[in-house]
Every structure is written in structure tokens, then in C-alpha cells.
Amino acid sequence: LASQFTHRYKIYIEGSAWSVSEKYILACDSMTLVVTPKYYDFYSRALMPMQHYWPVRDDSKCSSIKYAVDWGNSLKQKAQGIGKQASNFIKKELSMDYVYDYMFHLL
């Protein structure tokens, strides 16, 4: 996991099923490019595009990713800010107190 903290950008894209990796990718302080998911985790609907991640259009992934990387390379502090906000979100919202609270209200 530590080697994942060295990249400026991360891409989150689902395969044919739900993926557990979203929270780990978002926690890395890197700007995350998220292809619109089909499946959602209990916390993911609270994530805000352009605040916690960069949305990638499903119908034009390559050009959307290229645009995001070009934008991030020209505005590095803003890109780093998006990554940091995502990391802070994961640390706060996925604390065990909140997870237990979610489970309590769900059950």
C-alpha cells in the first residue's frame, strides 16, 4: 500500500462487479479520476465531484482522462487539494465511530 502514495493521479474504474479498492485509492492523497460507478458503497454517495475526485465520462474515458491529467499538471496545487480533500473525507467518514453508527441505523 505504501508504494501507492507515490503517484500524482489514481484511476478508479470498476470491473464487472463492486470493487473494495475505492476507499484505498481515495485515501492516498492523489487526485483520483473516477469513472462513473455502477455500484456504490455506503459512503460513496457523499463524495462530491471536483471536491473529492475528478469525474471521468464513461462514454469518452480516454479524452476525459487526458483532459484531467492536463488540467492537473497545469494546476498542481488544485489537483493536490482534491486529493487531500478525498483523503480527509475517508479518514473522517470511515472512522469506526461513523461505521458503527451507520450499522446501528441500518439494522
PDB file of N, CA and C in Angstrom:
ATOM      1  N   LEU A   1       0.819  -1.198   0.000  1.00  0.00           N
ATOM      2  CA  LEU A   1       0.000   0.000   0.000  1.00  0.00           C
ATOM      3  C   LEU A   1       0.862   1.260   0.000  1.00  0.00           C
ATOM      4  N   ALA A   2       1.980   1.246   0.684  1.00  0.00           N
ATOM      5  CA  ALA A   2       2.823   2.442   0.773  1.00  0.00           C
ATOM      6  C   ALA A   2       3.308   2.901  -0.596  1.00  0.00           C
ATOM      7  N   SER A   3       3.570   1.980  -1.500  1.00  0.00           N
ATOM      8  CA  SER A   3       4.034   2.371  -2.838  1.00  0.00           C
ATOM      9  C   SER A   3       2.957   3.103  -3.628  1.00  0.00           C
ATOM     10  N   GLN A   4       1.708   2.977  -3.220  1.00  0.00           N
ATOM     11  CA  GLN A   4       0.617   3.657  -3.916  1.00  0.00           C
ATOM     12  C   GLN A   4       0.600   5.160  -3.645  1.00  0.00           C
ATOM     13  N   PHE A   5       1.309   5.610  -2.640  1.00  0.00           N
ATOM     14  CA  PHE A   5       1.306   7.023  -2.279  1.00  0.00           C
ATOM     15  C   PHE A   5       2.250   7.853  -3.141  1.00  0.00           C
ATOM     16  N   THR A   6       2.916   7.258  -4.095  1.00  0.00           N
ATOM     17  CA  THR A   6       3.910   7.981  -4.888  1.00  0.00           C
ATOM     18  C   THR A   6       3.364   8.527  -6.205  1.00  0.00           C
ATOM     19  N   HIS A   7       2.137   8.238  -6.546  1.00  0.00           N
ATOM     20  CA  HIS A   7       1.592   8.652  -7.838  1.00  0.00           C
ATOM     21  C   HIS A   7       0.722   9.895  -7.694  1.00  0.00           C
ATOM     22  N   ARG A   8       0.840  10.791  -8.669  1.00  0.00           N
ATOM     23  CA  ARG A   8       0.073  12.041  -8.637  1.00  0.00           C
ATOM     24  C   ARG A   8      -1.406  11.813  -8.923  1.00  0.00           C
ATOM     25  N   TYR A   9      -1.711  10.834  -9.762  1.00  0.00           N
ATOM     26  CA  TYR A   9      -3.094  10.544 -10.143  1.00  0.00           C
ATOM     27  C   TYR A   9      -3.398   9.071  -9.907  1.00  0.00           C
ATOM     28  N   LYS A  10      -4.651   8.806  -9.587  1.00  0.00           N
ATOM     29  CA  LYS A  10      -5.162   7.440  -9.462  1.00  0.00           C
ATOM     30  C   LYS A  10      -6.416   7.356 -10.306  1.00  0.00           C
ATOM     31  N   ILE A  11      -6.669   6.199 -10.865  1.00  0.00           N
ATOM     32  CA  ILE A  11      -7.894   5.978 -11.628  1.00  0.00           C
ATOM     33  C   ILE A  11      -8.683   4.884 -10.929  1.00  0.00           C
ATOM     34  N   TYR A  12      -9.949   5.183 -10.661  1.00  0.00           N
ATOM     35  CA  TYR A  12     -10.839   4.169 -10.100  1.00  0.00           C
ATOM     36  C   TYR A  12     -11.863   3.819 -11.165  1.00  0.00           C
ATOM     37  N   ILE A  13     -11.834   2.566 -11.581  1.00  0.00           N
ATOM     38  CA  ILE A  13     -12.803   2.063 -12.551  1.00  0.00           C
ATOM     39  C   ILE A  13     -13.184   0.652 -12.126  1.00  0.00           C
ATOM     40  N   GLU A  14     -14.471   0.405 -12.105  1.00  0.00           N
ATOM     41  CA  GLU A  14     -14.944  -0.918 -11.708  1.00  0.00           C
ATOM     42  C   GLU A  14     -14.720  -1.924 -12.832  1.00  0.00           C
ATOM     43  N   GLY A  15     -14.644  -3.165 -12.440  1.00  0.00           N
ATOM     44  CA  GLY A  15     -14.638  -4.250 -13.406  1.00  0.00           C
ATOM     45  C   GLY A  15     -16.074  -4.678 -13.643  1.00  0.00           C
ATOM     46  N   SER A  16     -16.332  -5.942 -13.518  1.00  0.00           N
ATOM     47  CA  SER A  16     -17.695  -6.439 -13.740  1.00  0.00           C
ATOM     48  C   SER A  16     -18.494  -6.543 -12.441  1.00  0.00           C
ATOM     49  N   ALA A  17     -17.898  -6.114 -11.333  1.00  0.00           N
ATOM     50  CA  ALA A  17     -18.582  -6.186 -10.037  1.00  0.00           C
ATOM     51  C   ALA A  17     -18.079  -5.061  -9.135  1.00  0.00           C
ATOM     52  N   TRP A  18     -18.647  -4.965  -7.953  1.00  0.00           N
ATOM     53  CA  TRP A  18     -18.251  -3.962  -6.970  1.00  0.00           C
ATOM     54  C   TRP A  18     -16.786  -4.153  -6.607  1.00  0.00           C
ATOM     55  N   SER A  19     -16.100  -3.050  -6.354  1.00  0.00           N
ATOM     56  CA  SER A  19     -14.685  -3.109  -6.012  1.00  0.00           C
ATOM     57  C   SER A  19     -14.443  -2.497  -4.639  1.00  0.00           C
ATOM     58  N   VAL A  20     -13.661  -3.160  -3.829  1.00  0.00           N
ATOM     59  CA  VAL A  20     -13.336  -2.678  -2.491  1.00  0.00           C
ATOM     60  C   VAL A  20     -12.258  -1.596  -2.527  1.00  0.00           C
ATOM     61  N   SER A  21     -11.586  -1.412  -3.640  1.00  0.00           N
ATOM     62  CA  SER A  21     -10.398  -0.554  -3.694  1.00  0.00           C
ATOM     63  C   SER A  21     -10.674   0.944  -3.673  1.00  0.00           C
ATOM     64  N   GLU A  22     -11.905   1.369  -3.874  1.00  0.00           N
ATOM     65  CA  GLU A  22     -12.181   2.809  -3.968  1.00  0.00           C
ATOM     66  C   GLU A  22     -11.684   3.575  -2.740  1.00  0.00           C
ATOM     67  N   LYS A  23     -11.979   3.096  -1.564  1.00  0.00           N
ATOM     68  CA  LYS A  23     -11.582   3.820  -0.351  1.00  0.00           C
ATOM     69  C   LYS A  23     -10.068   3.885  -0.200  1.00  0.00           C
ATOM     70  N   TYR A  24      -9.359   2.845  -0.630  1.00  0.00           N
ATOM     71  CA  TYR A  24      -7.903   2.848  -0.534  1.00  0.00           C
ATOM     72  C   TYR A  24      -7.303   3.828  -1.537  1.00  0.00           C
ATOM     73  N   ILE A  25      -7.872   3.883  -2.711  1.00  0.00           N
ATOM     74  CA  ILE A  25      -7.398   4.816  -3.733  1.00  0.00           C
ATOM     75  C   ILE A  25      -7.630   6.252  -3.278  1.00  0.00           C
ATOM     76  N   LEU A  26      -8.808   6.539  -2.752  1.00  0.00           N
ATOM     77  CA  LEU A  26      -9.129   7.895  -2.300  1.00  0.00           C
ATOM     78  C   LEU A  26      -8.285   8.325  -1.101  1.00  0.00           C
ATOM     79  N   ALA A  27      -7.810   7.390  -0.316  1.00  0.00           N
ATOM     80  CA  ALA A  27      -7.044   7.711   0.891  1.00  0.00           C
ATOM     81  C   ALA A  27      -5.587   8.051   0.614  1.00  0.00           C
ATOM     82  N   CYS A  28      -5.152   8.003  -0.625  1.00  0.00           N
ATOM     83  CA  CYS A  28      -3.732   8.142  -0.955  1.00  0.00           C
ATOM     84  C   CYS A  28      -3.248   9.572  -1.190  1.00  0.00           C
ATOM     85  N   ASP A  29      -4.072  10.577  -0.990  1.00  0.00           N
ATOM     86  CA  ASP A  29      -3.696  11.983  -1.213  1.00  0.00           C
ATOM     87  C   ASP A  29      -3.455  12.326  -2.677  1.00  0.00           C
ATOM     88  N   SER A  30      -3.741  11.431  -3.587  1.00  0.00           N
ATOM     89  CA  SER A  30      -3.587  11.700  -5.017  1.00  0.00           C
ATOM     90  C   SER A  30      -4.943  12.074  -5.601  1.00  0.00           C
ATOM     91  N   MET A  31      -4.937  12.921  -6.631  1.00  0.00           N
ATOM     92  CA  MET A  31      -6.200  13.223  -7.289  1.00  0.00           C
ATOM     93  C   MET A  31      -6.702  11.943  -7.950  1.00  0.00           C
ATOM     94  N   THR A  32      -7.920  11.562  -7.618  1.00  0.00           N
ATOM     95  CA  THR A  32      -8.499  10.330  -8.138  1.00  0.00           C
ATOM     96  C   THR A  32      -9.442  10.642  -9.282  1.00  0.00           C
ATOM     97  N   LEU A  33      -9.252   9.943 -10.387  1.00  0.00           N
ATOM     98  CA  LEU A  33     -10.128  10.055 -11.544  1.00  0.00           C
ATOM     99  C   LEU A  33     -11.106   8.893 -11.452  1.00  0.00           C
ATOM    100  N   VAL A  34     -12.389   9.204 -11.319  1.00  0.00           N
ATOM    101  CA  VAL A  34     -13.399   8.173 -11.077  1.00  0.00           C
ATOM    102  C   VAL A  34     -14.316   8.041 -12.285  1.00  0.00           C
ATOM    103  N   VAL A  35     -14.284   6.868 -12.912  1.00  0.00           N
ATOM    104  CA  VAL A  35     -15.238   6.557 -13.971  1.00  0.00           C
ATOM    105  C   VAL A  35     -16.560   6.244 -13.282  1.00  0.00           C
ATOM    106  N   THR A  36     -17.638   6.828 -13.769  1.00  0.00           N
ATOM    107  CA  THR A  36     -18.944   6.694 -13.128  1.00  0.00           C
ATOM    108  C   THR A  36     -19.212   5.239 -12.746  1.00  0.00           C
ATOM    109  N   PRO A  37     -19.346   4.981 -11.438  1.00  0.00           N
ATOM    110  CA  PRO A  37     -19.539   3.594 -10.997  1.00  0.00           C
ATOM    111  C   PRO A  37     -20.978   3.111 -11.169  1.00  0.00           C
ATOM    112  N   LYS A  38     -21.117   1.802 -11.256  1.00  0.00           N
ATOM    113  CA  LYS A  38     -22.445   1.174 -11.293  1.00  0.00           C
ATOM    114  C   LYS A  38     -22.869   0.767  -9.891  1.00  0.00           C
ATOM    115  N   TYR A  39     -21.885   0.532  -9.031  1.00  0.00           N
ATOM    116  CA  TYR A  39     -22.135   0.069  -7.670  1.00  0.00           C
ATOM    117  C   TYR A  39     -21.619   1.111  -6.685  1.00  0.00           C
ATOM    118  N   TYR A  40     -22.315   1.245  -5.570  1.00  0.00           N
ATOM    119  CA  TYR A  40     -21.943   2.252  -4.582  1.00  0.00           C
ATOM    120  C   TYR A  40     -21.741   1.614  -3.224  1.00  0.00           C
ATOM    121  N   ASP A  41     -20.748   2.116  -2.518  1.00  0.00           N
ATOM    122  CA  ASP A  41     -20.536   1.726  -1.137  1.00  0.00           C
ATOM    123  C   ASP A  41     -21.359   2.661  -0.258  1.00  0.00           C
ATOM    124  N   PHE A  42     -21.469   2.371   1.014  1.00  0.00           N
ATOM    125  CA  PHE A  42     -22.349   3.164   1.876  1.00  0.00           C
ATOM    126  C   PHE A  42     -21.910   4.619   1.999  1.00  0.00           C
ATOM    127  N   TYR A  43     -20.657   4.926   1.793  1.00  0.00           N
ATOM    128  CA  TYR A  43     -20.153   6.286   1.942  1.00  0.00           C
ATOM    129  C   TYR A  43     -20.027   7.035   0.618  1.00  0.00           C
ATOM    130  N   SER A  44     -19.996   6.318  -0.488  1.00  0.00           N
ATOM    131  CA  SER A  44     -19.583   6.926  -1.755  1.00  0.00           C
ATOM    132  C   SER A  44     -20.561   7.951  -2.319  1.00  0.00           C
ATOM    133  N   ARG A  45     -21.816   7.875  -1.964  1.00  0.00           N
ATOM    134  CA  ARG A  45     -22.766   8.878  -2.461  1.00  0.00           C
ATOM    135  C   ARG A  45     -22.534  10.249  -1.823  1.00  0.00           C
ATOM    136  N   ALA A  46     -21.781  10.313  -0.750  1.00  0.00           N
ATOM    137  CA  ALA A  46     -21.453  11.598  -0.122  1.00  0.00           C
ATOM    138  C   ALA A  46     -20.236  12.265  -0.762  1.00  0.00           C
ATOM    139  N   LEU A  47     -19.533  11.538  -1.619  1.00  0.00           N
ATOM    140  CA  LEU A  47     -18.379  12.122  -2.307  1.00  0.00           C
ATOM    141  C   LEU A  47     -18.856  13.137  -3.345  1.00  0.00           C
ATOM    142  N   MET A  48     -18.180  14.271  -3.409  1.00  0.00           N
ATOM    143  CA  MET A  48     -18.567  15.341  -4.322  1.00  0.00           C
ATOM    144  C   MET A  48     -17.560  15.447  -5.465  1.00  0.00           C
ATOM    145  N   PRO A  49     -18.060  15.422  -6.728  1.00  0.00           N
ATOM    146  CA  PRO A  49     -17.147  15.591  -7.858  1.00  0.00           C
ATOM    147  C   PRO A  49     -16.458  16.953  -7.799  1.00  0.00           C
ATOM    148  N   MET A  50     -15.227  16.997  -8.207  1.00  0.00           N
ATOM    149  CA  MET A  50     -14.375  18.181  -8.230  1.00  0.00           C
ATOM    150  C   MET A  50     -13.998  18.668  -6.824  1.00  0.00           C
ATOM    151  N   GLN A  51     -14.515  18.026  -5.816  1.00  0.00           N
ATOM    152  CA  GLN A  51     -14.103  18.326  -4.444  1.00  0.00           C
ATOM    153  C   GLN A  51     -13.305  17.147  -3.884  1.00  0.00           C
ATOM    154  N   HIS A  52     -13.812  15.924  -4.101  1.00  0.00           N
ATOM    155  CA  HIS A  52     -13.148  14.719  -3.609  1.00  0.00           C
ATOM    156  C   HIS A  52     -12.549  13.878  -4.736  1.00  0.00           C
ATOM    157  N   TYR A  53     -12.991  14.088  -5.951  1.00  0.00           N
ATOM    158  CA  TYR A  53     -12.485  13.314  -7.090  1.00  0.00           C
ATOM    159  C   TYR A  53     -12.803  14.052  -8.382  1.00  0.00           C
ATOM    160  N   TRP A  54     -12.171  13.605  -9.460  1.00  0.00           N
ATOM    161  CA  TRP A  54     -12.422  14.146 -10.789  1.00  0.00           C
ATOM    162  C   TRP A  54     -13.300  13.132 -11.532  1.00  0.00           C
ATOM    163  N   PRO A  55     -14.500  13.527 -11.954  1.00  0.00           N
ATOM    164  CA  PRO A  55     -15.368  12.582 -12.665  1.00  0.00           C
ATOM    165  C   PRO A  55     -14.877  12.336 -14.091  1.00  0.00           C
ATOM    166  N   VAL A  56     -14.898  11.092 -14.503  1.00  0.00           N
ATOM    167  CA  VAL A  56     -14.498  10.696 -15.857  1.00  0.00           C
ATOM    168  C   VAL A  56     -15.736  10.202 -16.584  1.00  0.00           C
ATOM    169  N   ARG A  57     -15.954  10.746 -17.754  1.00  0.00           N
ATOM    170  CA  ARG A  57     -17.125  10.353 -18.539  1.00  0.00           C
ATOM    171  C   ARG A  57     -16.958   8.922 -19.039  1.00  0.00           C
ATOM    172  N   ASP A  58     -17.986   8.140 -18.852  1.00  0.00           N
ATOM    173  CA  ASP A  58     -17.944   6.736 -19.251  1.00  0.00           C
ATOM    174  C   ASP A  58     -17.913   6.576 -20.768  1.00  0.00           C
ATOM    175  N   ASP A  59     -18.491   7.532 -21.491  1.00  0.00           N
ATOM    176  CA  ASP A  59     -18.565   7.413 -22.947  1.00  0.00           C
ATOM    177  C   ASP A  59     -17.331   7.971 -23.662  1.00  0.00           C
ATOM    178  N   SER A  60     -16.438   8.633 -22.933  1.00  0.00           N
ATOM    179  CA  SER A  60     -15.206   9.149 -23.553  1.00  0.00           C
ATOM    180  C   SER A  60     -14.069   9.119 -22.530  1.00  0.00           C
ATOM    181  N   LYS A  61     -13.754   7.928 -22.065  1.00  0.00           N
ATOM    182  CA  LYS A  61     -12.772   7.763 -20.995  1.00  0.00           C
ATOM    183  C   LYS A  61     -11.406   8.353 -21.341  1.00  0.00           C
ATOM    184  N   CYS A  62     -10.885   8.026 -22.515  1.00  0.00           N
ATOM    185  CA  CYS A  62      -9.523   8.447 -22.858  1.00  0.00           C
ATOM    186  C   CYS A  62      -9.392   9.965 -22.915  1.00  0.00           C
ATOM    187  N   SER A  63     -10.289  10.622 -23.630  1.00  0.00           N
ATOM    188  CA  SER A  63     -10.188  12.081 -23.736  1.00  0.00           C
ATOM    189  C   SER A  63     -10.488  12.746 -22.396  1.00  0.00           C
ATOM    190  N   SER A  64     -11.380  12.173 -21.613  1.00  0.00           N
ATOM    191  CA  SER A  64     -11.702  12.720 -20.300  1.00  0.00           C
ATOM    192  C   SER A  64     -10.511  12.587 -19.341  1.00  0.00           C
ATOM    193  N   ILE A  65      -9.832  11.458 -19.379  1.00  0.00           N
ATOM    194  CA  ILE A  65      -8.652  11.251 -18.536  1.00  0.00           C
ATOM    195  C   ILE A  65      -7.519  12.166 -18.978  1.00  0.00           C
ATOM    196  N   LYS A  66      -7.316  12.291 -20.280  1.00  0.00           N
ATOM    197  CA  LYS A  66      -6.266  13.182 -20.787  1.00  0.00           C
ATOM    198  C   LYS A  66      -6.519  14.617 -20.350  1.00  0.00           C
ATOM    199  N   TYR A  67      -7.760  15.063 -20.452  1.00  0.00           N
ATOM    200  CA  TYR A  67      -8.096  16.424 -20.035  1.00  0.00           C
ATOM    201  C   TYR A  67      -7.821  16.614 -18.542  1.00  0.00           C
ATOM    202  N   ALA A  68      -8.207  15.640 -17.728  1.00  0.00           N
ATOM    203  CA  ALA A  68      -8.000  15.732 -16.278  1.00  0.00           C
ATOM    204  C   ALA A  68      -6.513  15.802 -15.935  1.00  0.00           C
ATOM    205  N   VAL A  69      -5.702  14.984 -16.591  1.00  0.00           N
ATOM    206  CA  VAL A  69      -4.260  14.981 -16.324  1.00  0.00           C
ATOM    207  C   VAL A  69      -3.629  16.290 -16.795  1.00  0.00           C
ATOM    208  N   ASP A  70      -4.023  16.775 -17.964  1.00  0.00           N
ATOM    209  CA  ASP A  70      -3.516  18.068 -18.440  1.00  0.00           C
ATOM    210  C   ASP A  70      -3.890  19.183 -17.469  1.00  0.00           C
ATOM    211  N   TRP A  71      -5.138  19.171 -17.000  1.00  0.00           N
ATOM    212  CA  TRP A  71      -5.598  20.168 -16.032  1.00  0.00           C
ATOM    213  C   TRP A  71      -4.771  20.067 -14.751  1.00  0.00           C
ATOM    214  N   GLY A  72      -4.612  18.856 -14.244  1.00  0.00           N
ATOM    215  CA  GLY A  72      -3.860  18.652 -13.007  1.00  0.00           C
ATOM    216  C   GLY A  72      -2.397  19.025 -13.127  1.00  0.00           C
ATOM    217  N   ASN A  73      -1.803  18.781 -14.293  1.00  0.00           N
ATOM    218  CA  ASN A  73      -0.403  19.148 -14.496  1.00  0.00           C
ATOM    219  C   ASN A  73      -0.218  20.658 -14.559  1.00  0.00           C
ATOM    220  N   SER A  74      -1.218  21.369 -15.058  1.00  0.00           N
ATOM    221  CA  SER A  74      -1.098  22.826 -15.139  1.00  0.00           C
ATOM    222  C   SER A  74      -1.538  23.512 -13.844  1.00  0.00           C
ATOM    223  N   LEU A  75      -2.329  22.845 -13.038  1.00  0.00           N
ATOM    224  CA  LEU A  75      -2.812  23.406 -11.764  1.00  0.00           C
ATOM    225  C   LEU A  75      -2.545  22.403 -10.638  1.00  0.00           C
ATOM    226  N   LYS A  76      -1.271  22.157 -10.382  1.00  0.00           N
ATOM    227  CA  LYS A  76      -0.870  21.096  -9.450  1.00  0.00           C
ATOM    228  C   LYS A  76      -1.420  21.283  -8.041  1.00  0.00           C
ATOM    229  N   GLN A  77      -1.447  22.518  -7.563  1.00  0.00           N
ATOM    230  CA  GLN A  77      -1.945  22.734  -6.199  1.00  0.00           C
ATOM    231  C   GLN A  77      -3.428  22.410  -6.085  1.00  0.00           C
ATOM    232  N   LYS A  78      -4.204  22.761  -7.104  1.00  0.00           N
ATOM    233  CA  LYS A  78      -5.635  22.438  -7.074  1.00  0.00           C
ATOM    234  C   LYS A  78      -5.842  20.929  -7.149  1.00  0.00           C
ATOM    235  N   ALA A  79      -5.056  20.262  -7.997  1.00  0.00           N
ATOM    236  CA  ALA A  79      -5.155  18.803  -8.105  1.00  0.00           C
ATOM    237  C   ALA A  79      -4.778  18.146  -6.778  1.00  0.00           C
ATOM    238  N   GLN A  80      -3.714  18.631  -6.155  1.00  0.00           N
ATOM    239  CA  GLN A  80      -3.309  18.089  -4.857  1.00  0.00           C
ATOM    240  C   GLN A  80      -4.375  18.360  -3.800  1.00  0.00           C
ATOM    241  N   GLY A  81      -5.045  19.501  -3.917  1.00  0.00           N
ATOM    242  CA  GLY A  81      -6.117  19.830  -2.981  1.00  0.00           C
ATOM    243  C   GLY A  81      -7.278  18.860  -3.077  1.00  0.00           C
ATOM    244  N   ILE A  82      -7.624  18.459  -4.305  1.00  0.00           N
ATOM    245  CA  ILE A  82      -8.690  17.469  -4.494  1.00  0.00           C
ATOM    246  C   ILE A  82      -8.287  16.148  -3.844  1.00  0.00           C
ATOM    247  N   GLY A  83      -7.047  15.744  -4.061  1.00  0.00           N
ATOM    248  CA  GLY A  83      -6.561  14.506  -3.451  1.00  0.00           C
ATOM    249  C   GLY A  83      -6.565  14.569  -1.934  1.00  0.00           C
ATOM    250  N   LYS A  84      -6.157  15.693  -1.388  1.00  0.00           N
ATOM    251  CA  LYS A  84      -6.117  15.853   0.070  1.00  0.00           C
ATOM    252  C   LYS A  84      -7.525  15.858   0.667  1.00  0.00           C
ATOM    253  N   GLN A  85      -8.474  16.518  -0.015  1.00  0.00           N
ATOM    254  CA  GLN A  85      -9.851  16.524   0.488  1.00  0.00           C
ATOM    255  C   GLN A  85     -10.446  15.116   0.493  1.00  0.00           C
ATOM    256  N   ALA A  86     -10.127  14.331  -0.531  1.00  0.00           N
ATOM    257  CA  ALA A  86     -10.617  12.948  -0.572  1.00  0.00           C
ATOM    258  C   ALA A  86     -10.030  12.137   0.575  1.00  0.00           C
ATOM    259  N   SER A  87      -8.740  12.304   0.797  1.00  0.00           N
ATOM    260  CA  SER A  87      -8.079  11.587   1.884  1.00  0.00           C
ATOM    261  C   SER A  87      -8.675  11.975   3.239  1.00  0.00           C
ATOM    262  N   ASN A  88      -8.904  13.255   3.442  1.00  0.00           N
ATOM    263  CA  ASN A  88      -9.521  13.716   4.692  1.00  0.00           C
ATOM    264  C   ASN A  88     -10.933  13.162   4.849  1.00  0.00           C
ATOM    265  N   PHE A  89     -11.680  13.114   3.750  1.00  0.00           N
ATOM    266  CA  PHE A  89     -13.032  12.558   3.778  1.00  0.00           C
ATOM    267  C   PHE A  89     -12.995  11.104   4.248  1.00  0.00           C
ATOM    268  N   ILE A  90     -12.111  10.314   3.664  1.00  0.00           N
ATOM    269  CA  ILE A  90     -12.022   8.890   4.019  1.00  0.00           C
ATOM    270  C   ILE A  90     -11.628   8.732   5.487  1.00  0.00           C
ATOM    271  N   LYS A  91     -10.640   9.491   5.929  1.00  0.00           N
ATOM    272  CA  LYS A  91     -10.198   9.379   7.325  1.00  0.00           C
ATOM    273  C   LYS A  91     -11.309   9.736   8.299  1.00  0.00           C
ATOM    274  N   LYS A  92     -12.089  10.759   7.966  1.00  0.00           N
ATOM    275  CA  LYS A  92     -13.150  11.201   8.871  1.00  0.00           C
ATOM    276  C   LYS A  92     -14.387  10.314   8.763  1.00  0.00           C
ATOM    277  N   GLU A  93     -14.912  10.165   7.553  1.00  0.00           N
ATOM    278  CA  GLU A  93     -16.198   9.493   7.363  1.00  0.00           C
ATOM    279  C   GLU A  93     -16.131   7.984   7.549  1.00  0.00           C
ATOM    280  N   LEU A  94     -14.953   7.412   7.429  1.00  0.00           N
ATOM    281  CA  LEU A  94     -14.829   5.969   7.631  1.00  0.00           C
ATOM    282  C   LEU A  94     -14.175   5.628   8.964  1.00  0.00           C
ATOM    283  N   SER A  95     -14.210   6.578   9.890  1.00  0.00           N
ATOM    284  CA  SER A  95     -13.748   6.260  11.240  1.00  0.00           C
ATOM    285  C   SER A  95     -14.709   5.216  11.816  1.00  0.00           C
ATOM    286  N   MET A  96     -14.231   4.417  12.721  1.00  0.00           N
ATOM    287  CA  MET A  96     -15.056   3.327  13.249  1.00  0.00           C
ATOM    288  C   MET A  96     -16.317   3.845  13.935  1.00  0.00           C
ATOM    289  N   ASP A  97     -16.260   5.021  14.541  1.00  0.00           N
ATOM    290  CA  ASP A  97     -17.469   5.580  15.164  1.00  0.00           C
ATOM    291  C   ASP A  97     -18.573   5.763  14.130  1.00  0.00           C
ATOM    292  N   TYR A  98     -18.215   6.300  12.973  1.00  0.00           N
ATOM    293  CA  TYR A  98     -19.213   6.516  11.923  1.00  0.00           C
ATOM    294  C   TYR A  98     -19.672   5.202  11.299  1.00  0.00           C
ATOM    295  N   VAL A  99     -18.761   4.264  11.156  1.00  0.00           N
ATOM    296  CA  VAL A  99     -19.133   2.961  10.591  1.00  0.00           C
ATOM    297  C   VAL A  99     -20.111   2.250  11.528  1.00  0.00           C
ATOM    298  N   TYR A 100     -19.821   2.263  12.825  1.00  0.00           N
ATOM    299  CA  TYR A 100     -20.739   1.642  13.787  1.00  0.00           C
ATOM    300  C   TYR A 100     -22.084   2.360  13.808  1.00  0.00           C
ATOM    301  N   ASP A 101     -22.063   3.681  13.701  1.00  0.00           N
ATOM    302  CA  ASP A 101     -23.302   4.454  13.659  1.00  0.00           C
ATOM    303  C   ASP A 101     -24.129   4.066  12.434  1.00  0.00           C
ATOM    304  N   TYR A 102     -23.461   3.941  11.294  1.00  0.00           N
ATOM    305  CA  TYR A 102     -24.151   3.518  10.070  1.00  0.00           C
ATOM    306  C   TYR A 102     -24.770   2.135  10.260  1.00  0.00           C
ATOM    307  N   MET A 103     -24.000   1.204  10.814  1.00  0.00           N
ATOM    308  CA  MET A 103     -24.502  -0.154  11.018  1.00  0.00           C
ATOM    309  C   MET A 103     -25.684  -0.160  11.988  1.00  0.00           C
ATOM    310  N   PHE A 104     -25.603   0.640  13.041  1.00  0.00           N
ATOM    311  CA  PHE A 104     -26.679   0.717  14.025  1.00  0.00           C
ATOM    312  C   PHE A 104     -27.973   1.192  13.372  1.00  0.00           C
ATOM    313  N   HIS A 105     -27.889   2.237  12.560  1.00  0.00           N
ATOM    314  CA  HIS A 105     -29.086   2.781  11.924  1.00  0.00           C
ATOM    315  C   HIS A 105     -29.588   1.902  10.780  1.00  0.00           C
ATOM    316  N   LEU A 106     -28.697   1.164  10.174  1.00  0.00           N
ATOM    317  CA  LEU A 106     -29.088   0.257   9.096  1.00  0.00           C
ATOM    318  C   LEU A 106     -29.862  -0.939   9.641  1.00  0.00           C
ATOM    319  N   LEU A 107     -29.396  -1.459  10.760  1.00  0.00           N
ATOM    320  CA  LEU A 107     -30.037  -2.638  11.343  1.00  0.00           C
ATOM    321  C   LEU A 107     -31.286  -2.249  12.089  1.00  0.00           C
TER     322      LEU A 107
END
